[in-house]
Amino acid sequence: EADIYQTPRYLVIGTGKKITLECSQTMGHDKMYWYQQDPGMELHLIHYSYGVNSTEKGDLSSESTVSRIRTEHFPLTLESARPSHTSQYLCASSVQDNSPLHFGNGTRLTVT
Amino acid sequence: AQTVTQSQPEMSVQEAETVTLSCTYDTSESNYYLFWYKQPPSRQMILVIRQEAYKQQNATENRFSVNFQKAAKSFSLKISDSQLGDTAMYFCASRNRNQGGKLIFGQGTELSVKP
């Protein structure tokens, strides 16, 4: 059973809407990550955090933003969704640099 | 730059047979880690096996083993006695110790195990 939780599991919204994808973990991990997985299944790092009040942009440019006010919570926000944002978003966490990442079940976002 | 390449988009294997998935990577770091992850259809990404670059011995986890060739920057995954439940996308990934632990993935290999 997952120790890292993502909600919603599926989301279909119209263009221009503001959305927040939730990610929470119960393991006390400092490091958290957001990956975007395109239809071809490739994964691209879009945001990461080393701890509270720490956020960095990943290797793939994204119009989304993140916040890390609490250790266990790492939400991702899109201010104005567009069809190009349609993708699966995976949240992950880890305890140390040499530790494997634990992944959530993902949020599959469709923007119409 | 840190890159990971999987050159086999799709593979198939008969149940109970052995299959090897290929992966090459590139990094300028000397301290890094390599991973294979599995993503079953519509299910959670899970760790299959990991290898520390400073260890010469190849990692093994039950039916899963790796062939780590550091000089060639190659990190292949061997699945022995393939089972139907092994059907999934398999991702090779690397993580440099000095870059904050960012995990960089390859393009993935879709493995189908046929009965």
CSV table of C-alpha atoms in Angstrom, one decimal:
chain,number,residue,atom,x,y,z
A,1,GLU,CA,0.0,0.0,0.0
A,2,ALA,CA,1.3,3.4,-0.9
A,3,ASP,CA,2.8,5.7,1.7
A,4,ILE,CA,2.6,8.6,-0.7
A,5,TYR,CA,-0.8,9.7,-1.8
A,6,GLN,CA,-2.0,11.7,-4.8
A,7,THR,CA,-5.4,13.2,-5.3
A,8,PRO,CA,-7.3,13.3,-7.5
A,9,ARG,CA,-6.5,10.1,-9.4
A,10,TYR,CA,-8.2,11.4,-12.5
A,11,LEU,CA,-9.2,14.9,-13.4
A,12,VAL,CA,-11.0,16.3,-16.5
A,13,ILE,CA,-11.3,20.1,-16.6
A,14,GLY,CA,-11.9,22.9,-19.1
A,15,THR,CA,-9.3,25.3,-20.4
A,16,GLY,CA,-8.5,28.3,-18.2
A,17,LYS,CA,-9.4,26.6,-14.9
A,18,LYS,CA,-7.1,26.8,-11.9
A,19,ILE,CA,-6.2,23.4,-10.4
A,20,THR,CA,-4.2,22.0,-7.6
A,21,LEU,CA,-2.8,18.4,-7.6
A,22,GLU,CA,-2.3,17.2,-4.1
A,23,CYS,CA,0.6,15.0,-2.9
A,24,SER,CA,1.2,13.9,0.7
A,25,GLN,CA,3.6,11.4,2.2
A,26,THR,CA,3.6,9.9,5.7
A,27,MET,CA,7.2,8.8,5.8
A,28,GLY,CA,8.8,12.1,6.9
A,29,HIS,CA,10.9,12.3,3.8
A,30,ASP,CA,12.6,15.7,3.2
A,31,LYS,CA,13.0,15.3,-0.6
A,32,MET,CA,10.0,15.4,-2.8
A,33,TYR,CA,9.6,15.5,-6.6
A,34,TRP,CA,7.0,16.0,-9.3
A,35,TYR,CA,7.4,14.2,-12.6
A,36,GLN,CA,5.4,14.7,-15.8
A,37,GLN,CA,4.8,11.5,-17.8
A,38,ASP,CA,3.8,12.1,-21.4
A,39,PRO,CA,1.7,9.8,-23.5
A,40,GLY,CA,4.9,8.1,-24.8
A,41,MET,CA,5.6,7.3,-21.2
A,42,GLU,CA,8.8,9.3,-20.8
A,43,LEU,CA,9.2,10.9,-17.4
A,44,HIS,CA,10.4,14.4,-17.0
A,45,LEU,CA,11.3,16.1,-13.7
A,46,ILE,CA,9.4,19.4,-13.4
A,47,HIS,CA,9.8,20.4,-9.7
A,48,TYR,CA,11.7,19.2,-6.6
A,49,SER,CA,12.1,20.2,-3.0
A,50,TYR,CA,14.8,19.4,-0.4
A,51,GLY,CA,12.6,20.4,2.5
A,52,VAL,CA,10.2,22.9,3.9
A,53,ASN,CA,10.4,26.2,2.1
A,54,SER,CA,12.7,24.8,-0.5
A,55,THR,CA,11.5,24.4,-4.1
A,56,GLU,CA,13.4,24.2,-7.4
A,57,LYS,CA,12.5,23.8,-11.0
A,58,GLY,CA,13.3,20.6,-12.7
A,59,ASP,CA,14.8,19.8,-16.1
A,60,LEU,CA,11.6,20.3,-18.0
A,61,SER,CA,10.1,23.7,-18.1
A,62,SER,CA,6.7,23.8,-16.7
A,63,GLU,CA,4.0,26.5,-16.2
A,64,SER,CA,3.0,24.9,-12.9
A,65,THR,CA,4.1,26.0,-9.5
A,66,VAL,CA,4.7,24.1,-6.3
A,67,SER,CA,4.9,24.9,-2.6
A,68,ARG,CA,6.4,23.1,0.5
A,69,ILE,CA,5.0,24.6,3.6
A,70,ARG,CA,4.9,21.3,5.5
A,71,THR,CA,7.2,18.3,5.2
A,72,GLU,CA,4.5,15.9,4.3
A,73,HIS,CA,2.7,18.1,1.7
A,74,PHE,CA,3.9,19.1,-1.8
A,75,PRO,CA,1.0,20.4,-3.9
A,76,LEU,CA,1.3,21.4,-7.6
A,77,THR,CA,-0.8,24.2,-9.0
A,78,LEU,CA,-1.7,25.3,-12.5
A,79,GLU,CA,-3.1,28.8,-12.6
A,80,SER,CA,-4.7,28.4,-16.0
A,81,ALA,CA,-4.9,25.0,-17.5
A,82,ARG,CA,-4.5,24.4,-21.2
A,83,PRO,CA,-4.8,21.3,-23.4
A,84,SER,CA,-1.0,21.1,-23.6
A,85,HIS,CA,-1.0,20.4,-19.8
A,86,THR,CA,-2.8,17.1,-20.5
A,87,SER,CA,-0.5,14.4,-19.0
A,88,GLN,CA,0.0,12.1,-16.0
A,89,TYR,CA,1.7,13.8,-13.0
A,90,LEU,CA,3.7,11.6,-10.6
A,91,CYS,CA,4.7,12.7,-7.2
A,92,ALA,CA,7.6,11.0,-5.4
A,93,SER,CA,9.7,11.3,-2.2
A,94,SER,CA,12.9,9.9,-0.8
A,95,VAL,CA,14.8,10.2,2.5
A,96,GLN,CA,18.4,10.5,1.2
A,97,ASP,CA,20.3,11.0,-2.1
A,98,ASN,CA,21.1,7.3,-2.4
A,99,SER,CA,17.7,6.1,-1.4
A,100,PRO,CA,15.1,5.0,-4.0
A,101,LEU,CA,12.2,7.2,-4.7
A,102,HIS,CA,8.7,6.2,-3.5
A,103,PHE,CA,6.0,7.1,-6.0
A,104,GLY,CA,2.4,7.9,-5.7
A,105,ASN,CA,-0.3,6.5,-8.0
A,106,GLY,CA,-0.3,9.6,-10.1
A,107,THR,CA,-2.9,12.0,-11.3
A,108,ARG,CA,-4.0,11.7,-14.9
A,109,LEU,CA,-5.0,15.2,-16.0
A,110,THR,CA,-7.1,15.9,-19.1
A,111,VAL,CA,-7.7,19.5,-20.2
A,112,THR,CA,-10.4,20.0,-22.7
B,1,ALA,CA,24.7,16.5,-18.4
B,2,GLN,CA,23.2,13.3,-17.0
B,3,THR,CA,21.4,11.2,-19.5
B,4,VAL,CA,19.9,7.7,-19.6
B,5,THR,CA,19.1,5.8,-22.8
B,6,GLN,CA,16.9,2.8,-23.3
B,7,SER,CA,17.1,1.7,-27.0
B,8,GLN,CA,14.4,-1.0,-26.8
B,9,PRO,CA,10.9,0.6,-26.9
B,10,GLU,CA,9.2,-2.8,-26.7
B,11,MET,CA,10.2,-6.4,-25.9
B,12,SER,CA,8.3,-9.6,-25.4
B,13,VAL,CA,9.2,-12.9,-23.8
B,14,GLN,CA,7.6,-16.2,-23.2
B,15,GLU,CA,6.6,-17.1,-19.8
B,16,ALA,CA,9.4,-18.9,-17.8
B,17,GLU,CA,12.0,-17.6,-20.3
B,18,THR,CA,14.8,-15.1,-19.6
B,19,VAL,CA,14.9,-11.6,-21.0
B,20,THR,CA,17.4,-8.8,-20.8
B,21,LEU,CA,16.6,-5.1,-21.0
B,22,SER,CA,19.3,-2.7,-22.1
B,23,CYS,CA,20.3,0.7,-20.6
B,24,THR,CA,23.2,3.0,-21.1
B,25,TYR,CA,23.9,6.2,-19.2
B,26,ASP,CA,26.2,9.1,-19.2
B,27,THR,CA,27.4,11.1,-16.2
B,28,SER,CA,30.5,13.1,-15.3
B,29,GLU,CA,30.1,12.2,-11.7
B,30,SER,CA,32.0,9.4,-9.9
B,31,ASN,CA,29.5,8.9,-7.2
B,32,TYR,CA,26.1,7.9,-8.5
B,33,TYR,CA,23.4,5.3,-8.2
B,34,LEU,CA,21.5,3.3,-10.8
B,35,PHE,CA,18.0,2.0,-10.6
B,36,TRP,CA,15.4,-0.1,-12.5
B,37,TYR,CA,11.8,0.8,-11.9
B,38,LYS,CA,8.7,-1.1,-13.0
B,39,GLN,CA,5.4,0.5,-13.9
B,40,PRO,CA,2.5,-2.0,-14.4
B,41,PRO,CA,-0.4,-0.8,-16.5
B,42,SER,CA,-2.3,1.9,-14.6
B,43,ARG,CA,-0.4,1.1,-11.4
B,44,GLN,CA,2.2,2.6,-9.2
B,45,MET,CA,5.8,2.9,-10.1
B,46,ILE,CA,7.9,0.6,-7.9
B,47,LEU,CA,11.6,-0.1,-7.5
B,48,VAL,CA,12.9,-3.3,-8.9
B,49,ILE,CA,16.6,-3.1,-8.2
B,50,ARG,CA,19.4,-0.6,-7.5
B,51,GLN,CA,23.1,-0.5,-7.9
B,52,GLU,CA,25.7,1.8,-6.3
B,53,ALA,CA,28.4,2.8,-8.8
B,54,TYR,CA,31.2,2.2,-6.3
B,55,LYS,CA,30.2,-1.5,-5.9
B,56,GLN,CA,31.7,-3.8,-8.5
B,57,GLN,CA,29.4,-6.7,-7.6
B,58,ASN,CA,26.2,-6.8,-9.6
B,59,ALA,CA,23.0,-6.4,-7.6
B,60,THR,CA,20.5,-9.3,-7.5
B,61,GLU,CA,16.9,-9.4,-6.2
B,62,ASN,CA,15.4,-12.8,-6.6
B,63,ARG,CA,14.6,-13.3,-10.3
B,64,PHE,CA,16.0,-9.8,-11.2
B,65,SER,CA,19.7,-9.1,-11.7
B,66,VAL,CA,21.8,-6.5,-13.3
B,67,ASN,CA,24.9,-6.5,-15.5
B,68,PHE,CA,26.7,-3.3,-14.5
B,69,GLN,CA,29.6,-2.4,-16.8
B,70,LYS,CA,30.9,0.9,-15.4
B,71,ALA,CA,33.6,1.5,-18.0
B,72,ALA,CA,31.0,1.1,-20.8
B,73,LYS,CA,28.3,2.9,-18.8
B,74,SER,CA,26.0,0.1,-19.3
B,75,PHE,CA,23.3,-1.2,-16.8
B,76,SER,CA,21.2,-4.0,-18.2
B,77,LEU,CA,18.4,-5.8,-16.3
B,78,LYS,CA,18.0,-9.6,-16.6
B,79,ILE,CA,14.6,-11.1,-15.6
B,80,SER,CA,14.8,-14.9,-15.2
B,81,ASP,CA,11.8,-17.2,-15.2
B,82,SER,CA,9.5,-14.5,-16.5
B,83,GLN,CA,6.0,-14.3,-15.1
B,84,LEU,CA,2.8,-12.8,-16.5
B,85,GLY,CA,3.0,-10.3,-13.6
B,86,ASP,CA,6.2,-9.0,-15.0
B,87,THR,CA,4.4,-7.3,-17.9
B,88,ALA,CA,5.0,-3.6,-17.4
B,89,MET,CA,7.0,-0.6,-18.5
B,90,TYR,CA,10.5,-0.8,-17.2
B,91,PHE,CA,12.5,2.4,-16.6
B,92,CYS,CA,16.2,2.7,-16.1
B,93,ALA,CA,17.3,5.7,-14.0
B,94,SER,CA,20.3,7.3,-12.6
B,95,ARG,CA,20.9,9.6,-9.7
B,96,ASN,CA,24.0,11.7,-9.1
B,97,ARG,CA,25.0,12.1,-5.5
B,98,ASN,CA,26.2,15.7,-6.1
B,99,GLN,CA,23.1,17.0,-7.8
B,100,GLY,CA,20.6,16.8,-5.0
B,101,GLY,CA,19.5,13.4,-5.8
B,102,LYS,CA,17.5,14.2,-8.9
B,103,LEU,CA,16.5,10.9,-10.6
B,104,ILE,CA,16.8,11.0,-14.4
B,105,PHE,CA,14.9,8.4,-16.3
B,106,GLY,CA,15.4,6.6,-19.6
B,107,GLN,CA,12.6,6.4,-22.2
B,108,GLY,CA,11.3,3.1,-20.9
B,109,THR,CA,10.9,-0.4,-22.4
B,110,GLU,CA,7.5,-2.0,-22.6
B,111,LEU,CA,7.8,-5.6,-21.7
B,112,SER,CA,5.1,-8.1,-22.5
B,113,VAL,CA,5.3,-11.6,-21.0
B,114,LYS,CA,3.3,-14.0,-23.1
B,115,PRO,CA,1.7,-17.3,-21.8
